[in-house]
Short mmCIF file of C-alpha atoms in Angstrom, two decimals:
data_model
loop_
_atom_site.label_atom_id
_atom_site.label_comp_id
_atom_site.label_asym_id
_atom_site.label_seq_id
_atom_site.Cartn_x
_atom_site.Cartn_y
_atom_site.Cartn_z
CA MET A 1 -52.94 12.06 44.94
CA GLU A 2 -50.29 14.05 43.11
CA PRO A 3 -47.72 15.87 45.23
CA LEU A 4 -47.97 19.66 44.96
CA VAL A 5 -44.39 20.07 43.83
CA THR A 6 -42.36 17.25 42.33
CA PHE A 7 -38.60 16.77 42.26
CA THR A 8 -38.69 17.29 38.50
CA ASP A 9 -40.43 20.63 38.96
CA LEU A 10 -37.66 21.89 41.21
CA PHE A 11 -34.74 20.25 39.37
CA PRO A 12 -35.68 19.82 35.70
CA ASN A 13 -32.02 19.14 34.84
CA GLY A 14 -31.37 16.78 37.75
CA VAL A 15 -28.84 17.55 40.45
CA TRP A 16 -25.72 15.51 39.66
CA ARG A 17 -23.99 18.09 37.45
CA TYR A 18 -24.72 20.81 40.01
CA ALA A 19 -23.56 18.75 42.98
CA VAL A 20 -20.43 17.34 41.30
CA GLY A 21 -19.59 20.74 39.79
CA GLY A 22 -20.00 22.36 43.20
CA ALA A 23 -17.80 19.68 44.80
CA LEU A 24 -15.04 20.40 42.26
CA ILE A 25 -15.30 24.16 42.88
CA GLY A 26 -14.95 23.42 46.60
CA LEU A 27 -12.09 20.99 45.93
CA GLY A 28 -10.17 23.61 43.93
CA THR A 29 -10.59 26.06 46.81
CA ALA A 30 -9.57 23.35 49.32
CA VAL A 31 -6.38 22.41 47.40
CA ILE A 32 -5.20 26.03 47.32
CA TYR A 33 -6.18 26.63 50.96
CA LEU A 34 -4.47 23.52 52.36
CA GLY A 35 -1.27 24.26 50.44
CA THR A 36 -1.10 27.99 51.04
CA ALA A 37 -3.64 28.99 53.75
CA ILE A 38 -5.07 31.46 51.20
CA PRO A 39 -8.88 31.52 50.79
CA ALA A 40 -8.87 32.19 47.04
CA GLY A 41 -11.74 34.30 45.72
CA ALA A 42 -12.23 35.26 42.09
CA SER A 43 -13.04 38.98 42.33
CA THR A 44 -9.84 40.36 43.88
CA PHE A 45 -8.32 39.62 40.45
CA LEU A 46 -10.10 42.76 39.21
CA GLU A 47 -8.23 45.09 41.56
CA SER A 48 -4.92 43.22 41.53
CA THR A 49 -4.83 43.21 37.72
CA LEU A 50 -5.68 46.91 37.52
CA SER A 51 -2.54 47.53 39.62
CA TYR A 52 -0.43 46.60 36.55
CA VAL A 53 -1.82 49.51 34.53
CA SER A 54 -3.24 52.07 36.96
CA THR A 55 -1.54 54.45 39.37
CA VAL A 56 -4.70 54.86 41.45
CA PRO A 57 -3.57 54.16 45.04
CA ARG A 58 -6.56 51.92 45.70
CA PHE A 59 -5.17 49.31 43.30
CA ASN A 60 -1.57 49.56 44.42
CA ARG A 61 -1.98 48.48 48.00
CA ALA A 62 0.60 45.91 49.06
CA LYS A 63 -1.79 42.97 49.15
CA TYR A 64 -2.85 43.48 45.53
CA VAL A 65 0.66 44.05 44.17
CA ALA A 66 2.00 41.06 46.11
CA SER A 67 -0.74 38.72 44.89
CA ARG A 68 -1.31 39.96 41.34
CA ASP A 69 1.00 37.45 39.62
CA TRP A 70 -0.50 34.32 41.14
CA ARG A 71 -4.00 35.74 40.69
CA VAL A 72 -3.36 35.97 36.94
CA ALA A 73 -2.22 32.32 37.04
CA PHE A 74 -5.33 31.39 39.06
CA THR A 75 -7.70 33.16 36.64
CA LEU A 76 -6.06 31.74 33.50
CA SER A 77 -6.34 28.29 35.13
CA ILE A 78 -10.06 28.84 35.69
CA VAL A 79 -10.42 29.66 31.99
CA ALA A 80 -8.35 26.57 31.08
CA GLY A 81 -10.23 24.30 33.50
CA ALA A 82 -13.55 25.33 31.96
CA ALA A 83 -12.09 24.81 28.48
CA ILE A 84 -11.00 21.26 29.44
CA TYR A 85 -14.53 20.56 30.70
CA ALA A 86 -16.10 21.97 27.52
CA LEU A 87 -13.82 19.95 25.22
CA ALA A 88 -14.26 16.74 27.24
CA PHE A 89 -18.06 17.05 27.33
CA GLY A 90 -18.57 18.37 23.80
CA ASP A 91 -19.80 21.68 25.15
CA PHE A 92 -17.16 23.93 23.59
CA GLY A 93 -18.35 26.87 21.53
CA TRP A 94 -21.56 27.44 23.45
CA THR A 95 -22.51 31.12 23.44
CA THR A 96 -25.01 33.05 25.51
CA ARG A 97 -28.13 34.67 24.10
CA VAL A 98 -28.40 37.16 26.97
CA SER A 99 -28.44 40.66 25.45
CA TRP A 100 -25.28 42.71 25.24
CA TRP A 101 -26.62 45.50 27.43
CA ARG A 102 -27.45 43.05 30.21
CA LEU A 103 -23.95 41.56 30.10
CA LEU A 104 -22.25 44.96 30.05
CA GLY A 105 -24.55 46.71 32.52
CA GLY A 106 -24.79 43.74 34.86
CA GLY A 107 -21.02 43.25 34.70
CA LEU A 108 -20.48 46.90 35.58
CA LEU A 109 -22.68 46.65 38.68
CA VAL A 110 -21.09 43.33 39.67
CA GLY A 111 -17.67 45.01 39.38
CA VAL A 112 -18.72 47.87 41.67
CA GLY A 113 -20.70 45.71 44.08
CA THR A 114 -18.07 43.06 44.64
CA ARG A 115 -15.45 45.69 45.47
CA VAL A 116 -17.69 47.70 47.79
CA GLY A 117 -18.97 44.52 49.47
CA LYS A 118 -15.53 42.88 49.87
CA GLY A 119 -16.20 39.71 47.90
CA CYS A 120 -18.26 37.74 45.42
CA THR A 121 -19.95 34.37 44.98
CA SER A 122 -16.66 32.53 45.51
CA GLY A 123 -15.01 34.75 48.15
CA HIS A 124 -18.06 35.34 50.35
CA GLY A 125 -20.17 32.51 48.91
CA ILE A 126 -17.77 29.54 48.98
CA CYS A 127 -14.86 30.59 51.25
CA GLY A 128 -16.83 32.84 53.61
CA VAL A 129 -19.84 30.55 53.99
CA GLY A 130 -17.40 27.61 54.33
CA SER A 131 -15.77 29.56 57.17
CA VAL A 132 -19.20 30.22 58.74
CA ALA A 133 -18.27 33.90 58.71
CA PRO A 134 -21.16 36.20 59.77
CA THR A 135 -20.13 39.03 57.39
CA SER A 136 -20.14 36.65 54.43
CA LEU A 137 -23.47 35.08 55.37
CA VAL A 138 -25.05 38.55 55.52
CA ASN A 139 -23.51 39.54 52.18
CA VAL A 140 -24.61 36.32 50.46
CA LEU A 141 -28.18 36.55 51.76
CA THR A 142 -28.31 40.20 50.63
CA PHE A 143 -27.07 39.62 47.08
CA LEU A 144 -29.08 36.43 46.68
CA GLY A 145 -32.31 38.14 47.74
CA VAL A 146 -31.70 41.24 45.61
CA ALA A 147 -30.66 39.14 42.59
CA ILE A 148 -33.83 37.04 42.82
CA LEU A 149 -35.94 40.21 43.05
CA THR A 150 -34.10 41.81 40.11
CA ALA A 151 -34.33 38.72 37.90
CA GLN A 152 -38.03 38.30 38.70
CA LEU A 153 -38.68 41.95 37.81
CA MET A 154 -36.78 41.53 34.53
CA GLN A 155 -38.91 38.49 33.79
CA ALA A 156 -42.13 40.32 34.69
CA ALA A 157 -41.07 43.18 32.39
CA GLY A 158 -40.76 40.62 29.59
CA VAL A 159 -37.01 40.96 29.05
CA THR A 160 -35.86 37.78 27.27
CA PRO A 161 -33.26 36.58 27.10
CA MET B 1 5.51 24.82 44.01
CA PHE B 2 3.27 27.75 44.93
CA VAL B 3 2.09 28.71 41.44
CA PRO B 4 1.74 25.09 40.19
CA LEU B 5 -0.56 24.37 43.14
CA VAL B 6 -2.60 27.49 42.41
CA VAL B 7 -2.86 26.28 38.80
CA VAL B 8 -4.11 22.84 39.87
CA GLY B 9 -6.68 24.49 42.16
CA GLY B 10 -7.74 26.89 39.40
CA LEU B 11 -8.16 24.05 36.89
CA LEU B 12 -10.44 22.15 39.30
CA PHE B 13 -12.32 25.34 40.11
CA GLY B 14 -12.84 26.19 36.43
CA PHE B 15 -13.77 22.61 35.50
CA GLY B 16 -16.36 22.68 38.30
CA LEU B 17 -17.80 26.01 37.12
CA GLY B 18 -18.10 24.58 33.61
CA LEU B 19 -19.64 21.27 34.69
CA SER B 20 -22.11 22.96 37.04
CA HIS B 21 -23.20 25.28 34.19
CA MET B 22 -22.48 28.33 36.34
CA ALA B 23 -20.62 29.51 33.22
CA ARG B 24 -24.00 29.84 31.46
CA PRO B 25 -25.82 33.05 32.42
CA GLU B 26 -29.09 31.41 31.28
CA VAL B 27 -28.77 28.69 33.94
CA VAL B 28 -28.07 31.25 36.66
CA LEU B 29 -31.11 33.28 35.55
CA ASP B 30 -33.24 30.11 35.55
CA PHE B 31 -32.25 29.67 39.20
CA LEU B 32 -33.01 33.28 40.13
CA GLN B 33 -36.37 33.03 38.34
CA PHE B 34 -37.27 29.78 40.16
CA ARG B 35 -37.23 27.53 37.10
CA ASP B 36 -34.35 25.31 38.28
CA PHE B 37 -33.05 25.22 41.84
CA GLY B 38 -29.95 23.19 40.96
CA LEU B 39 -27.60 26.06 41.75
CA LEU B 40 -28.37 25.62 45.44
CA PHE B 41 -26.38 22.39 45.14
CA VAL B 42 -23.43 24.22 43.59
CA LEU B 43 -23.20 26.75 46.40
CA GLY B 44 -24.13 24.22 49.09
CA VAL B 45 -21.81 21.37 48.14
CA GLY B 46 -19.04 23.80 47.17
CA SER B 47 -19.05 25.56 50.53
CA VAL B 48 -19.28 22.28 52.48
CA VAL B 49 -16.23 20.85 50.65
CA ALA B 50 -14.28 24.10 51.05
CA GLY B 51 -15.53 24.44 54.63
CA THR B 52 -14.16 20.99 55.48
CA ALA B 53 -10.70 22.12 54.32
CA PHE B 54 -11.01 25.33 56.37
CA ALA B 55 -12.03 23.36 59.48
CA ILE B 56 -9.18 20.85 59.05
CA GLY B 57 -6.64 23.64 58.52
CA VAL B 58 -7.76 25.74 61.46
CA ARG B 59 -8.17 22.84 63.92
CA PHE B 60 -5.44 20.36 63.06
CA LEU B 61 -2.73 22.01 61.00
CA ASP B 62 -0.12 24.58 61.92
CA ARG B 63 1.28 26.52 58.99
CA ALA B 64 0.78 26.11 55.27
CA PRO B 65 3.68 24.20 53.67
CA LEU B 66 4.03 26.51 50.65
CA THR B 67 3.67 29.93 52.27
CA GLY B 68 4.34 29.44 55.97
CA ARG B 69 1.11 31.32 56.68
CA PRO B 70 -1.05 30.25 59.62
CA TYR B 71 -4.41 28.72 58.73
CA ALA B 72 -7.32 31.03 59.49
CA ARG B 73 -10.98 31.29 58.62
CA ARG B 74 -11.93 33.82 55.97
CA LEU B 75 -13.33 36.58 58.14
CA LYS B 76 -13.96 40.11 56.94
CA SER B 77 -15.06 43.03 59.06
CA PHE B 78 -18.71 43.98 58.90
CA ASP B 79 -19.81 47.49 58.03
CA ARG B 80 -22.46 49.21 55.93
CA ASN B 81 -20.41 48.56 52.77
CA VAL B 82 -21.07 44.83 53.08
CA LEU B 83 -24.79 45.53 52.67
CA THR B 84 -24.43 48.28 50.04
CA GLY B 85 -22.06 46.13 48.01
CA GLY B 86 -24.32 43.12 48.36
CA VAL B 87 -27.28 45.09 46.99
CA ILE B 88 -25.30 46.47 43.99
CA PHE B 89 -23.82 43.02 43.31
CA GLY B 90 -27.28 41.48 43.54
CA VAL B 91 -28.79 43.88 41.00
CA GLY B 92 -25.90 43.18 38.62
CA TRP B 93 -26.13 39.41 39.10
CA GLY B 94 -29.90 39.51 38.61
CA ILE B 95 -29.62 41.54 35.41
CA SER B 96 -26.84 39.55 33.78
CA GLY B 97 -26.60 36.13 35.46
CA ILE B 98 -22.83 36.49 35.69
CA CYS B 99 -20.36 36.75 38.56
CA PRO B 100 -16.55 37.04 38.45
CA GLY B 101 -15.40 33.39 38.64
CA ALA B 102 -18.20 32.15 36.41
CA ALA B 103 -17.42 34.86 33.84
CA TYR B 104 -13.78 33.72 33.52
CA ALA B 105 -14.98 30.13 33.16
CA SER B 106 -17.53 31.19 30.57
CA LEU B 107 -14.69 32.48 28.40
CA GLY B 108 -13.15 29.01 28.70
CA VAL B 109 -16.20 27.31 27.21
CA GLY B 110 -15.83 29.63 24.21
CA ASN B 111 -18.58 32.07 25.16
CA TYR B 112 -16.90 35.17 23.72
CA PRO B 113 -19.86 37.57 24.30
CA ILE B 114 -18.98 37.26 28.00
CA LEU B 115 -16.05 39.60 27.27
CA LEU B 116 -18.63 42.40 27.52
CA ALA B 117 -19.40 41.33 31.08
CA ILE B 118 -15.73 40.93 31.99
CA GLY B 119 -15.03 44.37 30.49
CA GLY B 120 -17.95 45.74 32.50
CA MET B 121 -16.58 44.23 35.72
CA PHE B 122 -13.17 45.83 35.18
CA LEU B 123 -14.82 49.20 34.41
CA GLY B 124 -16.93 48.90 37.56
CA ALA B 125 -13.98 47.95 39.75
CA TYR B 126 -11.95 50.80 38.24
CA ALA B 127 -14.71 53.36 38.80
CA GLN B 128 -15.14 52.19 42.37
CA GLY B 129 -11.39 52.33 43.05
CA LEU B 130 -11.10 55.79 41.52
CA TRP B 131 -14.02 57.02 43.58
CA ARG B 132 -12.66 55.59 46.81
CA SER B 133 -9.22 57.05 46.18
CA ARG B 134 -10.73 60.49 45.46
CA THR B 135 -13.00 60.57 48.48
CA GLY B 136 -10.37 59.03 50.75
CA ASP B 137 -13.05 56.65 51.92
CA ASP B 138 -10.70 53.72 52.04
CA ALA B 139 -11.05 52.80 55.66
CA SER B 140 -10.96 49.03 55.30
CA ALA B 141 -7.59 47.87 56.57
CA PRO B 142 -5.67 45.29 54.55
CA THR B 143 -6.87 41.90 55.66
CA ALA B 144 -4.66 38.96 56.49
CA SER B 145 -6.79 36.61 54.44
CA ASP B 146 -6.08 37.85 50.98
#
């Protein structure tokens, strides 16, 4: 008798690259945390970087101004780390086929949502969940559920890619 | 030593985002549309590894060598914004398949169209900051964590 759902159905691309990639994401977070006690998330960069060019008080709070320099270094290192991966694995130059309006519109909502909700997939998702923080668990379950619903609706509406 | 350590952490973080294919919006959308559940391993293994460091820091260590800060869990206060923000973030993630860290990494693999998403994120964060400053609805106190 055939099983209803096979491993290949759930993980058509295997799991090693996901598991090892996830471990490295966690390791990067761990290295920074153990050295500095800072739980580094990726989205605060948006506000801290805007403090260089904007006089809006929201962006010029002490914690953003104080952290904006190392956050630029952190973000550029993320770009460089991904570039090293892409060059080492012959993956460099890959480009997305997702439509421009989805990237722009989705990005806009992600920018608003992460600032209203106090974190993103790395801040709430990796650091917050790693801390077993109730606020982060609620936020992650909310955005995960809504994202699944949204993506399924897009698919049902025939939007590809 | 502070910035070099942040750079090492960022390189590992970015390499991991590239290797896990989080930097590809298509792979994220495949996960959200139930075609490939591999991303559960990214979030799961990532938070377990990071969580181990948080547990070690909080339980066994005193102050961080490079900043002198005490080790603490990443805890943020809960209010309605956490839910509202989560919903808006979720719609954006579901439409585009991108999130902040993965978008920076995507640029690193040479995916230049992602600049639209990064531009969108900055516009969104700016609009939100402007709105909060105007309405004075900026109640969240600065947190110790970041």
